[in-house]
Amino acid sequence: MKPTQKYPFDKALFQNNVKRHLNATYATTVEHASTHAWYLAMARALAELTMFNLLETEQDQRIVKAKSLNYLSLEFLIGRLTGNNLISLGLYEPVAEAMEGLGQNLTDLLEEERDPSLGNGGLGRLAACYMDSCAALEYPTVGYGLHYEYGLFKQSFENGQQKEAPDAWQGIEGYPWEVARPEFKQDIGFYGHVEVNYVDGEEKRHWVPGMLIQAMPWDLPIVGYENDTVYPLRLWEARAIAPFSLESFNNGNYFEAQHALIDADNITKVLYPNDNHEKGKTLRLMQQYFHSAASIRDILRRHTNAGFSLEELPEHETVQLNDTHPTIAIPELMRIFIDEKGLSWDKAWSICSRTFAYTNHTLLPEALETWDEGLIQRLLPRHMEIIYEINRRFLLEVSAKWPGDVSKQQKLSVIQEGFHRMVRMANLCVVGSYAVNGVAALHSELVKRQLFPEFHELYPTRLKNVTNGITPRRWLKYCNPGLSDLISEKIGDQWPSDLAQLQRIANYADDTAFQKRFMAVKKENKERLAKWVQENMNITLDTNAIFDVQIKRLHEYKRQHLNMLHILSLYHRLKTDPTFDMQPRVVFFAAKAAPGYYLAKEIIFAINKIAEKINSDASINGKLKVVFVPDYRVSMAEIIIPAADVSEQISTAGKEASGTGNMKLALNGALTIGTMDGANVEIREEVGDDNIYIFGLDIDGVHELRSHGYNPYDFYQADPLLKASLDLLLGEEFTPGEPGKLRATYDSLLNGGDPYLVLADFASYVDAQQRIDTDYRDTAGWAKKAIMNTAQMGKFSSDRSIRDYVNQIWKLTPVKR
Ligand code: 26W
């Protein structure tokens, strides 16, 4: 890697700083320091460098006065910062040298960092890629999130079953990349009641909270790639401010007050581990309001300090809501405007509805957030009043558009009628935002056609598409140095900030020498992964095998069980058909299941049991191996992705909003086997039909099949290979002495009606896998396909996504430093 040094780097000074931190911050000495202490001291010394630029950026008057983006997200899955920041700073080589001089190996030090797992999956990782791109492109940005004490749980397997353990990501010494900003702390209210006063005969309402909780901000530096820009990722931590709740204390209810103290500390204790499934828990709503209220007030503080009036807010700030999780920010801003700043409703609404924009990340009905009206009423009584008023005025608009149409009103209302009245957060978002976007072309079409057709009629310009993207800095330059160097050798080293340039390596796709080098890099990466698997899982792998990879949250719609059925079909054929031949294959899984998701956990168990048997069965002769890598996280993705030959993107059509792992894998030269879903559709457009394996029903096919009444038994009875594969789950083949232990998946697919059409897509999937098997044997042909994938991924840089947001929605101007 060629160091491009933007930061003046003084080796001796840096070494002294590291030693100073070793002594002063970590209370150890050069002679006694552990590798971990060396890593901490180095990271602290680096953080210091970036903090200087963070403060400069914060105080740069051009930025203070410019329009900025506020990215509100309950999740930022940033991954390890040290290695990535070294690349952005252009200091990878100089720091490696400086540490070598202190007797330390940089690669070993980087391995000491724990992943800050402050997100569940796609949505959180997207937020991190977007922060990286905003800093690279220098669009003024503040990321607002929560400072969870425990990130996503750590996963291990015990006898094949998922076990969860808490993830104290900061370690006992604290996380070296963050800095507290006590000058920006504030108090956030909960519960209480609404007080009504009359001023000059006019009714004034205001909220008297029953309890206050302190929000303490921690800043993490988001370092711009090869520039001098550093933006804050500001994470709020909840702290008790008083040893009692105000209202309860005044009522003399001391014991209840003690209870409030416990609640306060709890708010940012732990990230909710549900992905695409909302549970409606009070503490989760408290997290959401805590996050929104602290962020909104911080935005207003910055805006006012810059000398601007409230009316000017939309010209200077835009607030992007990452899914509906921060929706309560909308009524919160209305409340501040009306109750605290004395603005009229119309004035407040005019500002508010030009400030927020909302990104939808899922169509799954069980993931669309609704909150019990009574719960909001108790926790945030004034906000509930404001939501009613927003809805009342909105429904007037609806009845003006469709006079007398009650069903339209019911469908669009922010309040869902019924035994328990519920607040529909997505509806509130659409009503209160100036732009709403889906995350891939197909998904955005479905948002218009399926999810919000009436909104689309009412507000024909509001719904938009911004196809997701990934940062090429982390997902190619940093994680795949071999391929990065090879690419730079051919086309120069500017591609990480202009990914469209990768197109130029297509010129070498037929060049035998280049093909060999490309595949040699792939082989090295496969060896790195195989070594990890050997050391950590004690499974021996053949790196000539196809490395077939499915890495993502475990969910029925993502269909890890379809992949599992393919494995069972291969096993069945190897066992029963002596003429059956196959290219050796290793199937990798990595996935966490939400702790309360029964079937997802059963699928993990089944895959682990099948893996155990297959990996130790001598008659399989090493043709097939199955590896379920535990504790999937960003740093694990960084090892697996560069080593993949095949990328599994096999969701039921219409269910995966976009996917971003699909982009990372293709960028690193893996070929996609996938359905016509999410961004797969656009990946196919870019790479062309020859370089991707598309199978299964598309959304029209899915619709057609369902409209005739889908019966999975029809497929089961008609396809002997499918039947044989599924039936393997009934006996004791993989659970000796315990027949039927894997039948949960079988039951859900047959008796449970197969809600995600696994059986319907099985034959077409097996056929596509067969084509992969054949094509992989043609080494040159495969190399060409892999190169063409890397070459055509330019579109999926998150830099392009951010430019799309800027042009269509945010209207920002970069401020170059
Ligand atoms: C309230 C429970 C809950 C938690 C998380 C509901 C929904 C979510 C997320 C929206 C789930 C998620 O991560 N969605 C993924 O977002 C990615 C980034 O846009 C997409 O690439 C994935 O397709 C989508 O599943």
Short mmCIF file of C-alpha atoms in Angstrom, two decimals, residues 237-472:
data_model
loop_
_atom_site.label_atom_id
_atom_site.label_comp_id
_atom_site.label_asym_id
_atom_site.label_seq_id
_atom_site.Cartn_x
_atom_site.Cartn_y
_atom_site.Cartn_z
CA GLU A 237 -25.07 7.56 26.74
CA ALA A 238 -27.83 7.57 29.38
CA ARG A 239 -26.92 8.44 32.95
CA ALA A 240 -28.96 9.04 36.07
CA ILE A 241 -28.82 12.74 36.98
CA ALA A 242 -30.54 12.64 40.32
CA PRO A 243 -30.84 9.76 42.76
CA PHE A 244 -34.62 9.91 42.39
CA SER A 245 -37.40 10.79 40.00
CA LEU A 246 -38.69 14.30 40.52
CA GLU A 247 -42.39 13.62 40.49
CA SER A 248 -42.27 10.48 42.61
CA PHE A 249 -39.98 12.16 45.08
CA ASN A 250 -42.31 15.11 45.44
CA ASN A 251 -45.16 12.68 45.99
CA GLY A 252 -43.08 11.11 48.71
CA ASN A 253 -43.00 7.85 46.78
CA TYR A 254 -39.40 7.02 47.57
CA PHE A 255 -39.37 3.40 46.49
CA GLU A 256 -40.82 4.09 43.10
CA ALA A 257 -38.18 6.80 42.77
CA GLN A 258 -35.45 4.24 43.37
CA HIS A 259 -36.96 2.22 40.59
CA ALA A 260 -36.55 5.16 38.23
CA LEU A 261 -32.86 5.25 39.04
CA ILE A 262 -32.54 1.70 37.79
CA ASP A 263 -34.42 2.56 34.58
CA ALA A 264 -32.19 5.53 33.81
CA ASP A 265 -29.03 3.49 33.62
CA ASN A 266 -30.82 0.87 31.61
CA ILE A 267 -31.74 3.00 28.64
CA THR A 268 -28.50 2.60 26.71
CA LYS A 269 -27.39 -0.64 28.37
CA VAL A 270 -27.97 -2.91 25.41
CA LEU A 271 -28.69 -2.92 21.70
CA TYR A 272 -31.93 -4.72 20.88
CA PRO A 273 -30.93 -7.82 18.93
CA ASN A 274 -34.03 -8.04 16.75
CA ASP A 275 -33.53 -7.64 13.08
CA ASN A 276 -36.66 -7.13 11.04
CA HIS A 277 -38.96 -7.94 13.91
CA GLU A 278 -40.32 -5.36 16.29
CA LYS A 279 -41.42 -6.28 19.80
CA GLY A 280 -42.99 -3.07 21.18
CA LYS A 281 -41.07 -2.99 24.48
CA THR A 282 -41.17 0.16 26.66
CA LEU A 283 -37.40 0.34 27.04
CA ARG A 284 -36.99 0.30 23.27
CA LEU A 285 -39.33 3.28 22.91
CA MET A 286 -37.34 5.01 25.67
CA GLN A 287 -34.16 4.42 23.67
CA GLN A 288 -35.78 5.87 20.58
CA TYR A 289 -37.01 9.01 22.30
CA PHE A 290 -33.76 9.46 24.24
CA HIS A 291 -31.83 9.29 20.97
CA SER A 292 -34.19 11.61 19.06
CA ALA A 293 -34.57 14.21 21.77
CA ALA A 294 -30.84 14.51 22.47
CA SER A 295 -30.00 14.68 18.76
CA ILE A 296 -32.68 17.22 17.87
CA ARG A 297 -31.59 19.52 20.67
CA ASP A 298 -27.97 19.22 19.63
CA ILE A 299 -28.92 20.13 16.06
CA LEU A 300 -30.87 23.17 17.26
CA ARG A 301 -27.97 24.19 19.49
CA ARG A 302 -25.57 24.13 16.53
CA HIS A 303 -28.07 25.92 14.31
CA THR A 304 -28.78 28.68 16.80
CA ASN A 305 -25.09 29.11 17.70
CA ALA A 306 -24.32 29.60 14.02
CA GLY A 307 -26.57 32.66 14.21
CA PHE A 308 -29.52 31.34 12.25
CA SER A 309 -33.23 31.69 12.98
CA LEU A 310 -35.60 28.75 13.43
CA GLU A 311 -37.31 29.62 10.14
CA GLU A 312 -34.00 28.99 8.37
CA LEU A 313 -33.61 25.45 9.70
CA PRO A 314 -34.44 23.62 6.44
CA GLU A 315 -31.85 25.68 4.55
CA HIS A 316 -29.09 24.68 6.98
CA GLU A 317 -29.95 21.28 8.37
CA THR A 318 -31.46 18.14 6.97
CA VAL A 319 -32.31 15.17 9.17
CA GLN A 320 -32.23 11.71 7.64
CA LEU A 321 -34.18 9.09 9.57
CA ASN A 322 -32.60 5.65 9.18
CA ASP A 323 -35.80 3.61 9.08
CA THR A 324 -38.64 4.54 11.44
CA HIS A 325 -36.59 4.01 14.62
CA PRO A 326 -36.01 7.78 15.16
CA THR A 327 -39.51 8.86 14.00
CA ILE A 328 -40.37 10.40 17.37
CA ALA A 329 -37.94 13.19 16.40
CA ILE A 330 -40.75 14.64 14.26
CA PRO A 331 -43.25 15.32 17.07
CA GLU A 332 -40.33 16.27 19.33
CA LEU A 333 -39.27 19.08 16.97
CA MET A 334 -42.92 20.18 16.71
CA ARG A 335 -43.18 20.22 20.52
CA ILE A 336 -40.06 22.36 20.91
CA PHE A 337 -41.21 24.81 18.24
CA ILE A 338 -44.73 25.21 19.59
CA ASP A 339 -44.41 24.77 23.37
CA GLU A 340 -40.90 26.09 23.98
CA LYS A 341 -40.34 28.57 21.13
CA GLY A 342 -43.90 29.81 20.82
CA LEU A 343 -44.29 29.20 17.06
CA SER A 344 -47.74 28.67 15.57
CA TRP A 345 -48.69 25.19 14.42
CA ASP A 346 -48.56 26.17 10.76
CA LYS A 347 -45.15 27.81 11.06
CA ALA A 348 -43.78 24.84 13.04
CA TRP A 349 -45.17 22.32 10.57
CA SER A 350 -43.85 24.22 7.59
CA ILE A 351 -40.30 24.08 9.01
CA CYS A 352 -40.56 20.54 10.29
CA SER A 353 -41.91 18.99 7.12
CA ARG A 354 -39.05 20.48 5.11
CA THR A 355 -36.41 19.15 7.53
CA PHE A 356 -36.93 15.39 7.76
CA ALA A 357 -36.40 12.70 5.17
CA TYR A 358 -37.00 8.99 5.76
CA THR A 359 -35.38 5.84 4.40
CA ASN A 360 -37.42 2.66 4.38
CA HIS A 361 -35.32 -0.53 4.69
CA THR A 362 -37.89 -3.27 4.77
CA LEU A 363 -41.31 -4.32 3.51
CA LEU A 364 -41.74 -7.21 5.94
CA PRO A 365 -44.99 -6.50 7.79
CA GLU A 366 -43.61 -7.78 11.10
CA ALA A 367 -40.79 -5.25 10.89
CA LEU A 368 -42.97 -2.17 10.39
CA GLU A 369 -43.02 -0.41 13.71
CA THR A 370 -46.25 0.34 15.48
CA TRP A 371 -46.40 1.61 19.06
CA ASP A 372 -49.22 1.12 21.49
CA GLU A 373 -51.05 4.41 21.86
CA GLY A 374 -51.35 3.93 25.63
CA LEU A 375 -47.62 3.39 25.96
CA ILE A 376 -46.76 6.62 24.11
CA GLN A 377 -49.46 8.39 26.12
CA ARG A 378 -47.82 7.40 29.41
CA LEU A 379 -44.18 7.86 28.40
CA LEU A 380 -44.58 10.97 26.23
CA PRO A 381 -48.00 12.51 26.91
CA ARG A 382 -47.41 15.74 24.99
CA HIS A 383 -46.02 13.92 21.96
CA MET A 384 -49.17 11.83 21.78
CA GLU A 385 -51.27 15.01 21.61
CA ILE A 386 -49.08 16.31 18.82
CA ILE A 387 -49.33 13.05 16.90
CA TYR A 388 -53.15 13.26 17.10
CA GLU A 389 -53.08 16.78 15.75
CA ILE A 390 -50.69 15.88 12.92
CA ASN A 391 -53.05 13.05 12.04
CA ARG A 392 -56.22 15.14 12.32
CA ARG A 393 -54.87 17.69 9.87
CA PHE A 394 -53.49 15.00 7.58
CA LEU A 395 -56.84 13.20 7.41
CA LEU A 396 -58.45 16.44 6.28
CA GLU A 397 -56.08 16.37 3.33
CA VAL A 398 -57.03 12.76 2.66
CA SER A 399 -60.74 13.47 2.69
CA ALA A 400 -60.21 16.47 0.42
CA LYS A 401 -58.46 14.19 -2.06
CA TRP A 402 -60.91 11.29 -1.71
CA PRO A 403 -64.16 12.78 -0.42
CA GLY A 404 -66.24 10.32 1.55
CA ASP A 405 -63.77 7.43 1.15
CA VAL A 406 -63.54 6.04 4.69
CA SER A 407 -61.37 3.09 3.70
CA LYS A 408 -58.69 5.47 2.38
CA GLN A 409 -58.75 7.30 5.71
CA GLN A 410 -58.42 4.04 7.64
CA LYS A 411 -55.57 2.87 5.48
CA LEU A 412 -53.57 6.10 5.62
CA SER A 413 -54.27 7.16 9.19
CA VAL A 414 -51.28 7.42 11.52
CA ILE A 415 -53.47 5.70 14.10
CA GLN A 416 -54.44 2.10 13.46
CA GLU A 417 -57.91 1.47 14.85
CA GLY A 418 -58.73 -1.70 16.77
CA PHE A 419 -58.89 -3.16 20.25
CA HIS A 420 -55.44 -1.74 20.96
CA ARG A 421 -55.00 1.48 19.01
CA MET A 422 -51.51 1.67 17.57
CA VAL A 423 -49.37 4.47 16.13
CA ARG A 424 -47.96 3.56 12.71
CA MET A 425 -44.50 5.05 12.64
CA ALA A 426 -44.01 4.61 8.88
CA ASN A 427 -47.17 6.60 8.15
CA LEU A 428 -46.04 9.33 10.53
CA CYS A 429 -42.70 9.41 8.70
CA VAL A 430 -44.24 9.73 5.26
CA VAL A 431 -46.57 12.50 6.43
CA GLY A 432 -43.78 14.41 8.19
CA SER A 433 -40.96 14.06 5.65
CA TYR A 434 -40.14 15.91 2.46
CA ALA A 435 -38.61 12.78 0.88
CA VAL A 436 -38.99 9.04 1.39
CA ASN A 437 -36.70 6.56 -0.26
CA GLY A 438 -36.31 2.85 -0.77
CA VAL A 439 -32.85 1.28 -0.93
CA ALA A 440 -32.76 -0.42 -4.35
CA ALA A 441 -34.66 0.14 -7.60
CA LEU A 442 -36.94 -2.87 -7.16
CA HIS A 443 -37.56 -2.14 -3.49
CA SER A 444 -38.45 1.48 -4.21
CA GLU A 445 -40.92 0.33 -6.86
CA LEU A 446 -42.52 -1.97 -4.30
CA VAL A 447 -42.63 0.87 -1.77
CA LYS A 448 -44.66 2.81 -4.35
CA ARG A 449 -46.82 -0.05 -5.56
CA GLN A 450 -47.37 -2.23 -2.47
CA LEU A 451 -46.51 -0.36 0.71
CA PHE A 452 -47.59 3.24 0.11
CA PRO A 453 -49.66 3.37 -3.13
CA GLU A 454 -52.12 5.93 -1.74
CA PHE A 455 -49.36 8.13 -0.34
CA HIS A 456 -47.78 7.99 -3.77
CA GLU A 457 -51.02 9.25 -5.29
CA LEU A 458 -51.33 11.97 -2.70
CA TYR A 459 -47.69 13.11 -2.87
CA PRO A 460 -46.47 12.03 -6.34
CA THR A 461 -42.94 13.46 -5.99
CA ARG A 462 -42.16 12.36 -2.45
CA LEU A 463 -41.17 8.71 -3.01
CA LYS A 464 -37.70 8.16 -4.41
CA ASN A 465 -35.00 5.57 -4.89
CA VAL A 466 -31.43 5.61 -3.67
CA THR A 467 -29.71 2.31 -4.29
CA ASN A 468 -27.48 1.31 -1.39
CA GLY A 469 -23.71 1.28 -1.63
CA ILE A 470 -20.63 0.17 0.29
CA THR A 471 -17.39 1.95 1.02
CA PRO A 472 -14.61 0.68 -1.25
#
